[in-house]
Structure formats: C-alpha cells, structure tokens
CSV table of C-alpha atoms in Angstrom, one decimal:
chain,number,residue,atom,x,y,z
A,24,MET,CA,-11.7,-17.2,129.3
A,25,SER,CA,-14.9,-18.0,131.2
A,26,THR,CA,-18.2,-16.5,130.3
A,27,PRO,CA,-19.1,-13.6,132.6
A,28,ASN,CA,-22.0,-14.2,134.9
A,29,ASP,CA,-23.7,-10.9,134.2
A,30,PRO,CA,-27.3,-10.6,133.0
A,31,ARG,CA,-26.2,-7.8,130.7
A,32,PHE,CA,-24.1,-10.3,128.7
A,33,ASN,CA,-26.2,-13.5,128.8
A,34,GLN,CA,-29.7,-12.4,127.9
A,35,PRO,CA,-31.5,-14.8,125.6
A,36,ASN,CA,-32.3,-13.8,122.0
A,37,PRO,CA,-35.5,-11.9,121.6
A,38,ASP,CA,-36.6,-14.6,119.2
A,39,PRO,CA,-35.4,-18.1,120.2
A,40,GLY,CA,-35.7,-19.2,116.6
A,41,GLN,CA,-33.2,-16.7,115.4
A,42,PRO,CA,-29.5,-17.5,115.6
A,43,GLY,CA,-27.3,-15.4,117.8
A,44,PRO,CA,-24.4,-13.3,116.7
A,45,ASN,CA,-21.0,-14.9,116.1
A,46,TYR,CA,-18.7,-13.7,118.8
A,47,GLN,CA,-15.8,-16.1,118.4
A,48,SER,CA,-13.1,-13.5,118.5
A,49,SER,CA,-12.8,-9.9,119.7
A,50,PRO,CA,-11.7,-7.3,117.2
A,51,PRO,CA,-8.4,-5.5,117.9
A,52,GLN,CA,-8.7,-2.2,119.8
A,53,GLY,CA,-9.0,0.8,117.6
A,54,TYR,CA,-11.5,-0.8,115.2
A,55,GLY,CA,-14.5,0.7,117.0
A,56,PRO,CA,-17.1,-1.0,119.2
A,57,PRO,CA,-18.5,-4.3,117.9
A,58,GLN,CA,-22.2,-5.0,117.8
A,59,GLY,CA,-23.7,-6.1,121.1
A,60,PRO,CA,-26.1,-8.9,121.6
A,61,GLY,CA,-29.7,-8.6,120.9
A,62,TYR,CA,-29.4,-7.6,117.2
A,63,PRO,CA,-29.5,-10.9,115.4
A,64,GLY,CA,-29.2,-10.8,111.6
A,65,GLN,CA,-27.7,-7.4,111.4
A,66,GLY,CA,-24.9,-7.3,108.8
A,67,PRO,CA,-21.3,-6.3,109.5
A,68,GLN,CA,-20.3,-2.7,109.5
A,69,PRO,CA,-17.2,-1.8,107.4
A,70,GLY,CA,-14.0,-2.1,109.3
A,71,TYR,CA,-15.5,-4.0,112.3
A,72,GLY,CA,-13.6,-7.2,112.0
A,73,THR,CA,-14.9,-10.5,110.7
A,74,PRO,CA,-18.3,-10.1,109.0
A,75,GLN,CA,-21.3,-11.9,110.5
A,76,PRO,CA,-23.4,-14.0,108.1
A,77,PRO,CA,-27.0,-12.8,108.1
A,78,TYR,CA,-28.5,-16.2,109.0
A,79,GLY,CA,-25.8,-18.8,109.7
A,80,GLY,CA,-24.4,-17.5,113.1
A,81,GLN,CA,-23.8,-19.4,116.4
A,82,PRO,CA,-27.0,-20.5,118.1
A,83,GLY,CA,-28.2,-18.4,121.1
A,84,PRO,CA,-28.4,-19.8,124.7
A,85,SER,CA,-31.0,-22.3,125.6
A,86,PRO,CA,-34.2,-20.7,126.9
A,87,GLN,CA,-34.2,-23.4,129.8
A,88,ASP,CA,-31.0,-21.8,131.3
A,89,PRO,CA,-31.0,-18.0,130.8
A,90,TYR,CA,-27.6,-17.8,132.4
A,91,ALA,CA,-25.9,-20.6,130.5
A,92,ALA,CA,-22.9,-19.7,128.5
A,93,GLN,CA,-23.1,-19.6,124.8
A,94,PRO,CA,-20.8,-22.0,123.1
A,95,GLY,CA,-17.9,-20.3,121.4
A,96,TYR,CA,-19.0,-17.0,122.8
A,97,ALA,CA,-16.1,-14.9,123.7
A,98,PRO,CA,-16.9,-11.9,126.0
A,99,GLN,CA,-17.6,-8.6,124.2
A,100,ASP,CA,-17.0,-5.4,126.1
A,101,PRO,CA,-19.8,-3.0,125.3
A,102,TYR,CA,-18.1,-0.3,127.2
A,103,GLY,CA,-14.8,-0.2,125.3
A,104,GLY,CA,-12.3,-2.3,127.2
A,105,GLN,CA,-13.6,-2.7,130.9
A,106,PRO,CA,-12.5,-5.9,132.5
A,107,GLY,CA,-15.0,-8.8,132.7
A,108,TYR,CA,-16.5,-10.5,135.7
A,109,ASP,CA,-16.1,-14.0,137.1
A,110,PRO,CA,-19.1,-16.2,137.9
A,111,TYR,CA,-19.3,-14.7,141.4
A,112,GLY,CA,-19.5,-11.2,140.2
A,113,MET,CA,-15.9,-10.4,141.1
A,114,PRO,CA,-13.9,-8.5,138.5
A,115,GLN,CA,-11.2,-10.4,136.7
A,116,GLN,CA,-8.1,-9.3,135.0
A,117,PRO,CA,-8.3,-8.9,131.2
A,118,ALA,CA,-6.8,-11.5,129.0
A,119,PRO,CA,-3.2,-10.9,128.1
A,120,LYS,CA,-3.0,-9.0,124.8
A,121,LYS,CA,-1.4,-10.8,121.9
A,122,ASN,CA,1.5,-9.3,120.2
A,123,LEU,CA,-0.6,-8.0,117.3
A,124,PRO,CA,1.8,-5.6,115.7
A,125,LEU,CA,4.4,-8.4,115.2
A,126,ILE,CA,1.8,-10.6,113.6
A,127,ILE,CA,0.7,-7.9,111.2
A,128,ALA,CA,4.3,-7.1,110.2
A,129,GLY,CA,5.0,-10.8,109.5
A,130,VAL,CA,2.0,-11.1,107.3
A,131,VAL,CA,3.0,-7.9,105.3
A,132,VAL,CA,6.6,-9.3,104.8
A,133,ALA,CA,5.3,-12.6,103.6
A,134,VAL,CA,3.0,-11.0,101.1
A,135,LEU,CA,5.8,-8.8,99.8
A,136,VAL,CA,8.1,-11.8,99.3
A,137,ILE,CA,5.4,-13.8,97.5
A,138,GLY,CA,4.6,-10.7,95.2
A,139,VAL,CA,8.3,-10.2,94.3
A,140,GLY,CA,8.6,-13.9,93.5
A,141,ILE,CA,5.6,-13.8,91.1
A,142,ALA,CA,7.0,-10.7,89.5
A,143,PHE,CA,10.3,-12.4,88.8
A,144,ALA,CA,8.5,-15.5,87.4
A,145,MET,CA,6.5,-13.3,85.0
A,146,GLY,CA,9.7,-11.5,83.8
A,147,ALA,CA,8.7,-8.1,85.1
A,148,PHE,CA,12.4,-7.4,86.1
A,149,SER,CA,13.9,-8.9,82.9
A,150,PRO,CA,15.3,-6.5,80.2
A,151,LYS,CA,12.6,-5.5,77.7
A,152,LYS,CA,12.9,-6.7,74.1
A,153,LYS,CA,13.0,-4.0,71.5
A,154,ASP,CA,10.1,-4.5,69.1
A,155,SER,CA,10.3,-2.2,66.1
A,156,ALA,CA,6.7,-3.1,65.0
A,157,SER,CA,5.4,-1.7,68.3
A,158,GLN,CA,7.1,1.7,68.1
A,159,GLY,CA,4.5,4.5,68.0
A,160,SER,CA,1.6,2.3,69.1
A,161,THR,CA,-0.7,3.4,71.9
A,162,PRO,CA,-0.1,1.6,75.2
A,163,ALA,CA,-2.8,-0.5,76.6
A,164,GLY,CA,-5.2,1.5,78.7
A,165,ALA,CA,-3.9,4.8,77.4
A,166,PRO,CA,-6.3,7.1,75.5
A,167,SER,CA,-6.1,6.7,71.7
A,168,PRO,CA,-5.4,9.8,69.6
A,169,GLY,CA,-9.1,10.3,69.2
A,170,GLY,CA,-9.7,10.2,72.9
A,171,GLU,CA,-11.1,6.7,73.0
A,172,SER,CA,-9.5,4.1,75.3
A,173,SER,CA,-9.2,0.4,74.5
A,174,ALA,CA,-8.4,-0.7,78.0
A,175,GLY,CA,-10.5,-3.1,80.1
A,176,GLY,CA,-11.2,-5.5,77.2
A,177,GLU,CA,-14.0,-3.4,75.8
A,178,GLU,CA,-14.7,-3.6,72.1
A,179,ASP,CA,-13.3,-0.8,70.0
A,180,SER,CA,-16.0,1.5,68.9
A,181,GLN,CA,-14.3,2.1,65.6
A,182,ALA,CA,-15.1,0.2,62.4
A,183,PRO,CA,-13.1,-3.0,61.6
A,184,ALA,CA,-9.8,-2.5,59.9
A,185,GLY,CA,-10.2,-1.8,56.2
A,186,LYS,CA,-13.9,-1.0,56.5
A,187,PRO,CA,-15.2,2.5,55.9
A,188,GLU,CA,-16.7,4.2,58.9
A,189,THR,CA,-19.4,6.1,57.1
A,190,PRO,CA,-21.4,5.8,53.8
A,191,LYS,CA,-19.6,8.9,52.5
A,192,ALA,CA,-16.2,7.4,53.3
A,193,ALA,CA,-17.2,4.2,51.4
A,194,VAL,CA,-18.1,6.0,48.2
A,195,GLU,CA,-14.9,8.2,48.5
A,196,ALA,CA,-12.8,5.1,48.9
A,197,TYR,CA,-14.5,3.5,45.9
A,198,LEU,CA,-14.1,6.3,43.4
A,199,ASN,CA,-10.6,7.2,44.5
A,200,ALA,CA,-9.6,3.5,44.1
A,201,VAL,CA,-11.1,3.5,40.6
A,202,ALA,CA,-9.4,6.7,39.7
A,203,LYS,CA,-6.0,5.2,40.8
A,204,GLY,CA,-6.6,1.9,38.9
A,205,ASP,CA,-6.7,-0.1,42.1
A,206,ALA,CA,-9.5,-2.7,41.4
A,207,LYS,CA,-8.9,-4.6,44.6
A,208,ALA,CA,-9.4,-1.6,46.8
A,209,ALA,CA,-12.5,-0.5,44.9
A,210,LEU,CA,-14.1,-4.0,45.3
A,211,ALA,CA,-13.3,-4.0,49.1
A,212,VAL,CA,-16.2,-1.5,49.6
A,213,VAL,CA,-18.7,-3.2,47.2
A,214,ASP,CA,-21.4,-5.7,48.2
A,215,SER,CA,-19.9,-8.8,46.5
A,216,SER,CA,-23.3,-10.4,46.2
A,217,THR,CA,-24.2,-7.8,43.5
A,218,ILE,CA,-21.3,-8.7,41.2
A,219,ARG,CA,-22.2,-11.2,38.5
A,220,ASP,CA,-19.0,-11.4,36.4
A,221,ASP,CA,-15.8,-9.9,37.8
A,222,SER,CA,-13.6,-10.9,34.9
A,223,LEU,CA,-13.2,-7.3,33.8
A,224,LEU,CA,-12.8,-5.8,37.3
A,225,THR,CA,-9.1,-5.9,37.2
A,226,ASP,CA,-6.2,-3.4,37.4
A,227,GLU,CA,-5.3,-4.2,33.7
A,228,VAL,CA,-8.7,-3.3,32.4
A,229,LEU,CA,-8.9,-0.2,34.6
A,230,LYS,CA,-5.5,1.2,33.7
A,231,ASP,CA,-6.3,0.8,30.0
A,232,SER,CA,-9.5,2.8,30.6
A,233,LEU,CA,-7.7,5.5,32.5
A,234,SER,CA,-5.1,5.9,29.8
A,235,ARG,CA,-7.9,7.3,27.5
A,236,THR,CA,-10.3,8.9,30.0
A,237,PRO,CA,-8.9,9.6,33.5
A,238,ILE,CA,-11.3,10.1,36.4
A,239,THR,CA,-10.7,13.5,38.1
A,240,ASP,CA,-12.5,16.2,40.2
A,241,ILE,CA,-14.3,13.7,42.4
A,242,LYS,CA,-17.0,15.2,44.7
A,243,VAL,CA,-18.9,13.1,47.2
A,244,PHE,CA,-21.9,14.6,49.1
A,245,GLU,CA,-23.4,13.8,52.4
A,246,PRO,CA,-25.8,10.8,52.6
A,247,GLU,CA,-29.5,11.2,52.1
A,248,GLY,CA,-32.5,9.1,52.9
A,249,SER,CA,-32.8,6.1,55.3
A,250,GLU,CA,-30.2,5.6,58.0
A,251,TYR,CA,-30.0,1.9,57.1
A,252,SER,CA,-29.7,2.3,53.3
A,253,PRO,CA,-28.7,5.8,52.5
A,254,THR,CA,-28.0,7.2,49.1
A,255,VAL,CA,-24.8,9.1,48.4
A,256,LYS,CA,-24.6,11.4,45.4
A,257,VAL,CA,-21.4,12.1,43.5
A,258,SER,CA,-20.0,13.9,40.6
A,259,TYR,CA,-16.7,13.4,38.8
A,260,LYS,CA,-15.1,14.0,35.4
A,261,LEU,CA,-14.6,11.1,33.0
A,262,GLY,CA,-12.1,12.5,30.6
A,263,ASP,CA,-13.7,15.9,29.7
A,264,GLU,CA,-17.2,14.8,30.5
A,265,VAL,CA,-18.9,15.6,33.9
A,266,VAL,CA,-20.7,12.6,35.3
A,267,GLU,CA,-23.3,12.8,38.1
A,268,ASP,CA,-24.4,9.6,39.8
A,269,GLU,CA,-25.6,8.2,43.1
A,270,TYR,CA,-24.8,5.0,45.1
A,271,GLN,CA,-26.9,3.1,47.6
A,272,ILE,CA,-25.2,1.9,50.8
A,273,MET,CA,-26.3,-1.3,52.5
A,274,GLY,CA,-25.4,-2.8,55.9
A,275,LYS,CA,-23.4,-1.8,58.9
A,276,ASP,CA,-20.2,-2.3,57.0
A,277,ASN,CA,-21.1,0.5,54.6
A,278,GLN,CA,-20.9,-1.6,51.5
A,279,ILE,CA,-22.0,-0.1,48.2
A,280,PHE,CA,-24.9,-1.9,46.6
A,281,SER,CA,-24.6,-2.7,42.9
A,282,PRO,CA,-22.5,0.2,41.7
A,283,MET,CA,-21.3,-1.7,38.6
A,284,LEU,CA,-22.5,-1.3,35.0
A,285,GLY,CA,-23.2,-4.4,32.9
A,286,LEU,CA,-21.5,-4.2,29.5
A,287,SER,CA,-23.7,-6.0,27.0
A,288,LEU,CA,-21.7,-8.4,24.8
A,289,HIS,CA,-24.6,-10.6,23.8
A,290,SER,CA,-24.4,-9.8,20.1
A,291,VAL,CA,-20.7,-10.5,19.9
A,292,HIS,CA,-20.1,-13.0,22.7
A,293,LYS,CA,-19.7,-16.0,20.4
A,294,LEU,CA,-16.7,-14.2,18.9
A,295,LYS,CA,-15.0,-14.3,22.3
A,296,PRO,CA,-14.2,-10.6,22.2
A,297,LEU,CA,-11.6,-8.8,24.3
A,298,VAL,CA,-12.6,-5.8,26.4
A,299,ASN,CA,-9.6,-3.5,27.0
A,300,GLY,CA,-7.5,-6.5,26.0
A,301,VAL,CA,-9.1,-9.0,28.4
A,302,GLU,CA,-11.6,-11.7,27.5
A,303,ALA,CA,-14.9,-11.6,29.4
A,304,LYS,CA,-16.3,-14.7,30.9
A,305,THR,CA,-19.9,-14.0,30.1
A,306,ASP,CA,-22.0,-11.9,27.7
A,307,ARG,CA,-22.7,-9.3,30.4
A,308,PRO,CA,-19.6,-8.6,32.5
A,309,ASP,CA,-19.5,-6.0,35.3
A,310,VAL,CA,-17.3,-2.9,34.7
A,311,PHE,CA,-16.2,0.1,36.6
A,312,PRO,CA,-17.0,3.6,35.4
A,313,GLY,CA,-14.6,4.3,32.5
A,314,SER,CA,-14.0,3.9,28.8
A,315,TYR,CA,-14.0,0.5,27.0
A,316,VAL,CA,-12.9,-0.7,23.6
A,317,VAL,CA,-14.2,-4.1,22.5
A,318,THR,CA,-12.0,-5.9,20.0
A,319,SER,CA,-12.0,-9.3,18.4
A,320,SER,CA,-9.5,-12.1,19.2
A,321,ASN,CA,-9.8,-13.2,15.5
A,322,GLU,CA,-7.7,-11.1,13.1
A,323,TYR,CA,-10.3,-11.5,10.3
A,324,LEU,CA,-13.1,-10.0,12.4
A,325,GLU,CA,-13.7,-6.8,14.4
A,326,VAL,CA,-16.4,-5.3,16.6
A,327,GLU,CA,-18.1,-2.1,15.8
A,328,VAL,CA,-20.7,0.1,17.6
A,329,ASP,CA,-24.0,0.4,15.8
A,330,ARG,CA,-24.6,4.1,15.4
A,331,GLY,CA,-21.6,5.0,17.4
A,332,GLU,CA,-17.9,4.5,17.9
A,333,PHE,CA,-15.3,3.4,20.4
A,334,PRO,CA,-14.4,4.0,23.2
A,335,LEU,CA,-17.7,3.3,25.0
A,336,LEU,CA,-18.1,5.6,28.0
A,337,MET,CA,-19.7,3.6,30.9
A,338,LYS,CA,-20.9,6.3,33.3
A,339,HIS,CA,-24.1,5.8,35.3
A,340,SER,CA,-24.7,2.9,37.6
A,341,LYS,CA,-28.3,2.8,36.5
A,342,ASP,CA,-27.9,3.5,32.8
A,343,TYR,CA,-29.5,0.7,30.9
A,344,ASP,CA,-29.5,2.4,27.5
A,345,LEU,CA,-26.3,0.6,26.4
A,346,PRO,CA,-24.9,0.7,22.8
A,347,TYR,CA,-25.5,-2.2,20.4
A,348,LEU,CA,-22.4,-4.0,19.2
A,349,LYS,CA,-22.0,-6.0,16.1
A,350,VAL,CA,-19.3,-8.0,14.3
A,351,LYS,CA,-18.0,-7.1,10.9
A,352,VAL,CA,-15.3,-8.6,8.7
A,353,SER,CA,-12.0,-6.9,9.1
A,354,GLN,CA,-10.0,-5.8,6.1
A,355,ALA,CA,-7.8,-8.8,6.6
A,356,GLY,CA,-10.9,-11.0,6.5
A,357,ILE,CA,-12.1,-9.3,3.3
A,358,ASP,CA,-8.7,-9.8,1.7
A,359,LEU,CA,-8.7,-13.4,2.7
A,360,TYR,CA,-12.2,-14.0,1.3
A,361,ARG,CA,-11.4,-12.4,-2.0
A,362,GLU,CA,-8.2,-14.4,-2.3
A,363,LYS,CA,-10.0,-17.7,-1.7
A,364,VAL,CA,-13.4,-17.1,-3.4
A,365,VAL,CA,-12.9,-14.9,-6.5
A,366,PRO,CA,-10.6,-17.4,-8.3
A,367,GLU,CA,-13.1,-20.2,-7.7
A,368,ALA,CA,-16.0,-18.1,-8.9
A,369,LYS,CA,-14.2,-17.1,-12.1
A,370,ALA,CA,-13.4,-20.8,-12.7
A,371,CYS,CA,-17.1,-21.6,-12.4
A,372,LEU,CA,-18.0,-18.9,-14.9
A,373,ALA,CA,-15.5,-20.2,-17.4
A,374,SER,CA,-16.6,-23.8,-17.2
A,375,PRO,CA,-18.5,-25.2,-20.2
A,376,ASN,CA,-20.0,-27.9,-18.2
A,377,LEU,CA,-23.5,-28.3,-16.9
A,378,ASP,CA,-22.0,-28.6,-13.4
A,379,PRO,CA,-19.3,-26.0,-13.3
A,380,GLY,CA,-18.7,-26.3,-9.5
A,381,CYS,CA,-19.7,-23.6,-7.0
A,382,ASP,CA,-22.8,-25.7,-6.3
A,383,MET,CA,-24.4,-24.3,-9.5
A,384,ALA,CA,-25.2,-27.5,-11.5
A,385,MET,CA,-27.7,-27.1,-14.3
A,386,SER,CA,-30.4,-29.6,-15.4
A,387,ASP,CA,-29.9,-30.9,-19.0
A,388,THR,CA,-33.6,-30.5,-19.8
A,389,LEU,CA,-35.4,-27.2,-19.8
A,390,GLN,CA,-39.0,-26.7,-18.9
A,391,ASP,CA,-40.3,-26.8,-22.5
A,392,GLY,CA,-38.5,-30.1,-23.1
A,393,GLU,CA,-35.4,-28.9,-24.9
A,394,LYS,CA,-32.2,-30.8,-24.1
A,395,LEU,CA,-28.9,-29.0,-23.4
A,396,THR,CA,-25.6,-30.3,-24.6
A,397,ASP,CA,-23.1,-30.6,-21.9
A,398,GLY,CA,-19.7,-29.0,-22.7
A,399,THR,CA,-21.4,-26.2,-24.7
A,400,ILE,CA,-22.4,-24.0,-21.8
A,401,GLU,CA,-21.3,-20.4,-22.0
A,402,ARG,CA,-21.6,-18.1,-18.9
A,403,ASN,CA,-20.9,-14.5,-19.4
A,404,ALA,CA,-20.6,-11.6,-16.9
A,405,SER,CA,-20.6,-8.0,-17.7
A,406,ALA,CA,-17.7,-5.7,-16.8
A,407,GLU,CA,-19.8,-4.3,-14.0
A,408,ALA,CA,-20.6,-7.8,-12.7
A,409,MET,CA,-16.9,-8.8,-12.8
A,410,SER,CA,-16.0,-5.7,-10.8
A,411,GLN,CA,-18.7,-6.6,-8.2
A,412,LEU,CA,-17.2,-10.1,-8.0
A,413,GLU,CA,-13.7,-8.9,-7.6
A,414,ASN,CA,-14.6,-6.3,-4.9
A,415,VAL,CA,-16.9,-8.5,-2.9
A,416,GLU,CA,-17.2,-7.8,0.8
A,417,PRO,CA,-18.3,-10.8,2.9
A,418,GLU,CA,-20.4,-10.5,6.1
A,419,ALA,CA,-20.0,-12.2,9.4
A,420,GLY,CA,-22.8,-14.7,10.3
A,421,ILE,CA,-25.4,-13.7,12.8
A,422,GLU,CA,-25.6,-17.0,14.6
A,423,VAL,CA,-22.0,-17.9,14.1
A,424,PRO,CA,-19.9,-14.8,13.5
A,425,THR,CA,-16.8,-16.7,12.6
A,426,ILE,CA,-18.4,-17.9,9.4
A,427,ILE,CA,-18.1,-15.2,6.7
A,428,SER,CA,-20.0,-15.4,3.5
A,429,SER,CA,-21.5,-13.7,0.4
A,430,ARG,CA,-23.4,-14.3,-2.8
A,431,GLN,CA,-23.1,-10.8,-4.2
A,432,PHE,CA,-20.9,-11.7,-7.2
A,433,GLY,CA,-22.9,-9.9,-10.0
A,434,TYR,CA,-25.3,-11.2,-12.7
A,435,PHE,CA,-24.3,-13.5,-15.5
A,436,THR,CA,-26.0,-15.0,-18.6
A,437,ILE,CA,-26.1,-18.6,-19.9
A,438,LYS,CA,-26.2,-19.9,-23.4
A,439,ALA,CA,-25.9,-23.5,-24.6
A,440,ASP,CA,-26.4,-25.8,-27.6
A,441,CYS,CA,-29.9,-27.3,-27.4
A,442,THR,CA,-32.2,-29.7,-29.2
A,443,ASP,CA,-36.0,-29.5,-29.2
A,444,ALA,CA,-38.5,-32.3,-29.1
A,445,ASN,CA,-38.6,-32.4,-32.9
A,446,GLY,CA,-34.9,-32.9,-33.2
A,447,ASN,CA,-34.1,-29.3,-34.2
A,448,SER,CA,-30.8,-28.1,-32.8
A,449,GLY,CA,-29.5,-24.6,-32.2
A,450,ARG,CA,-28.2,-22.1,-29.6
A,451,CYS,CA,-30.5,-21.5,-26.7
A,452,SER,CA,-30.5,-18.9,-24.0
A,453,VAL,CA,-31.2,-20.3,-20.5
A,454,ILE,CA,-33.2,-18.0,-18.3
A,455,GLY,CA,-33.8,-19.1,-14.7
A,456,GLY,CA,-33.7,-22.6,-13.3
A,457,PRO,CA,-31.0,-24.3,-11.3
A,458,GLY,CA,-27.5,-23.0,-11.8
A,459,SER,CA,-28.6,-19.7,-13.2
A,460,MET,CA,-27.6,-17.7,-10.1
A,461,TRP,CA,-24.7,-17.6,-7.8
A,462,SER,CA,-24.6,-19.8,-4.7
A,463,THR,CA,-23.4,-18.6,-1.3
A,464,ALA,CA,-19.7,-18.9,-0.7
A,465,SER,CA,-18.6,-19.2,2.9
A,466,ILE,CA,-15.4,-19.6,4.9
A,467,ASP,CA,-15.2,-20.9,8.4
A,468,LEU,CA,-12.5,-18.8,10.1
A,469,THR,CA,-12.0,-21.5,12.7
A,470,ASP,CA,-11.1,-24.0,10.0
A,471,PRO,CA,-7.3,-24.3,9.9
A,472,GLU,CA,-7.5,-24.9,6.1
A,473,LEU,CA,-9.9,-22.0,5.5
A,474,LYS,CA,-11.7,-23.8,2.8
A,475,VAL,CA,-14.4,-22.2,0.7
A,476,THR,CA,-17.9,-23.9,1.0
A,477,TRP,CA,-20.5,-23.2,-1.7
A,478,LYS,CA,-24.1,-23.7,-1.0
A,479,LYS,CA,-27.3,-23.1,-3.0
A,480,ARG,CA,-29.8,-20.5,-1.8
C-alpha cells in the first residue's frame, strides 16, 4: 500500500534526532487504537500488538522532504478504520483483510499437537508405577502436615533429618537415648569435638550400668541464657537417687557441649582395668551418666575404691570430685603368693649356711673381728613370727601394679659358732648386720613361670 499524502500522517518527528515509531504492521481490529505519530520513545501498552523498542525504532522522515514517505511505514488509522488517501487526496479502498481467524486457529492446533507429543515423550500418559516407599508422602507443592510447603525449590525450614530442632529437644533426645541404652543415638546430639575417649560410650557399657541403676523420671526444662549457647536444666532418677544437672547447647545444630564425665583411671590404668566389662583406651575415658564397676583383667589383682565402694555413680557433668581407685591383691593372688613364697622362706630359715638363699647372705666376720663358722648358723622364729609368715598378704606395686611383694615375715634370731681374735671359740649371737632381716619377696604376675624374686632392702 502506498503512503497517504496527508499532512496528518507525514509530519516530521518533533526532534529529528529521535527515531520514529515502528509502524511495520497494523494490529488486528479489536485490539484498541495504536499509538499515533509524534510520541517517540513511548513504550507499548498491554494488548496493543507488537511492542515498540524505546530507542531502536525506524528512523523518521528526512527533514528535507516533509512529505516523503517513511520507509517501512504502513498507514495507521487514527480514527479507527477510515480508508486512506492516495497521493492526490482521493480516497482509496482499504487493503483486503487477511483471513486472520484461520491463521489463529492453525497456530492453536499446531501448539496443541506439539504439546501432546512432548507429553507422550515424557511418559505423562503411561501407566504409573506403584512405589510402596512413596505411600503416605506429601505430594510436591502440597502443604506439609505442619502447613509448610516444599514446592518451588525453596529450602525446607525444618532442621536436617536426625538433628534436634530445639535445645530442649536435643537434651531430651540425649537423656532418653541414655535411658534406653542406645549409645549411638545419644552421641548423635553431642558435640563430638568434646569427646576425648569414646571407648566406654557403647551399648554394652550402658546396658551393664542400667541393669544396676536405671535412669527414670526424666524432666527437661526450657532453655535459659544466651540464644546462641543456652543452658538446659534437667532432673532424673539414677536408681533411687535424684540427679539435677544442666547442659550447654552450642551451634545451630543444637549439639550438647561436653556433657560427658571423665572417669579417672590413672591410679589403676597400668593394670589395664575393665569398666563394666570393657577395657578403656586411656586413663580418663568419657562415660555417660550411670553406674560403673571397675575390675581387673588379671585374676590375681582387683580394683577397690579408696573410702568407698562400687558401683561408682557418675552423675553430674561438671562433678570433678571423683573417687580415688587403687589396686589390691585378690584372694587368688594372696593364695598364689603364699604358695610360692612361704616354702622358700621356711627353707631359708632352716638353712645352716651363711648364705641361706632369699638374698640374706651373712658376712663371716662380725664387727668386733669374730669369725663365724659356716654350717653352724641357727635361725629361729617364734610361733608368732611363723604365723605372720604363713599368713602374709602381699601388696601390689605402686608403679607396676602387676608386681606383688612383701617383707612382712616376722622377726627371727641368729646364733652361730664363732672364734675371737685370741682363738677362743664359742656360740655367738648375731645381732644386726647383713642377713639378719628378711629381704623383699616379689612375684611378677606377667611372668608365665611366676617365679619368686628376693631382693635386699
């Protein structure tokens, strides 16, 4: 169609530097009037056909020819569908209308065909597989039971699976797990960096404790203090005793900070003791609240509580007044010691020699110069002394508890034939000097032969 020769349509832009509107195609009737010329840069209105770029439109007519046609400029009818004018001002017939409804219908059908094809490709119309694991789950985009929706790829506001949502929930989970003997569940809410030795944090150790002193009547109170490291107070019964304690919570995962007690085994650690039947790795293992019995792995030794008795009740997470443990020789160890040592001691008493054994050799010359005759030595112990020897009770070593020893065998006297410097002979009493007292008799319980070792004081 030619450009109408009407000043109303071919006025130059108010500003020659601004581009003119893009009038390449007329919108279909029914879409409202399009923008007329003279408003360069105005954005498209909704539903008015092809949007106009704010700055990149067709250039306006040259200012040298105010009536020149704009390139690509199809006539716009500012009066809603009146016919245009030819170059001589004569009215011309409107352009034949295109068959717009048929075009639109064709496009719609094409879109539907493509959509159905994509749906088949994605399996939308195939039979759904039954998935027993998904039964009862919340559909994507549907509200969760708590009213929250997980649609749209947004992060779930709830805590990660297995993590307590609140400090109170963390402490409840911890104490309930301990009460059930579930060490793994209890440790799941504990800050692992605060655990030094976890060798006793096991189901086996916990269940042995609960068999003597169950944990019941658990009460957990609301958090107090800082929002970032609150304190949660608790009370519970350990056996028949009511325990009150408090736990500190650290971090966004609501982990309990250092709730464990350290069981001091320093004084008995070299014995490799068993705690509730399990050997500890170190001399201060961590333990859950509960009751603990420390035993020896050696049948000849046992562990006892200084000024107390077993079981030990480990209650408060900040209780540092722990009992002192010590090693003592068991009755089996006492019997073993007497069996090995007493016969050797009696043989030494009965020997007439200057060196009777038992590391009690005597010198043949006394301090005043008298000479003792070997083979004439007589060592005598009173009945009381013999009873002390026969009922001796050894002690475990302080540095090496597996070495048991004693020298408490009673007092004995010594007589021998002697000759003085002048050649006079007679019977002498020997008081003091080497061999006049018992040496220490020891047995190393780690020695397969369990030999007796005698050593002077």
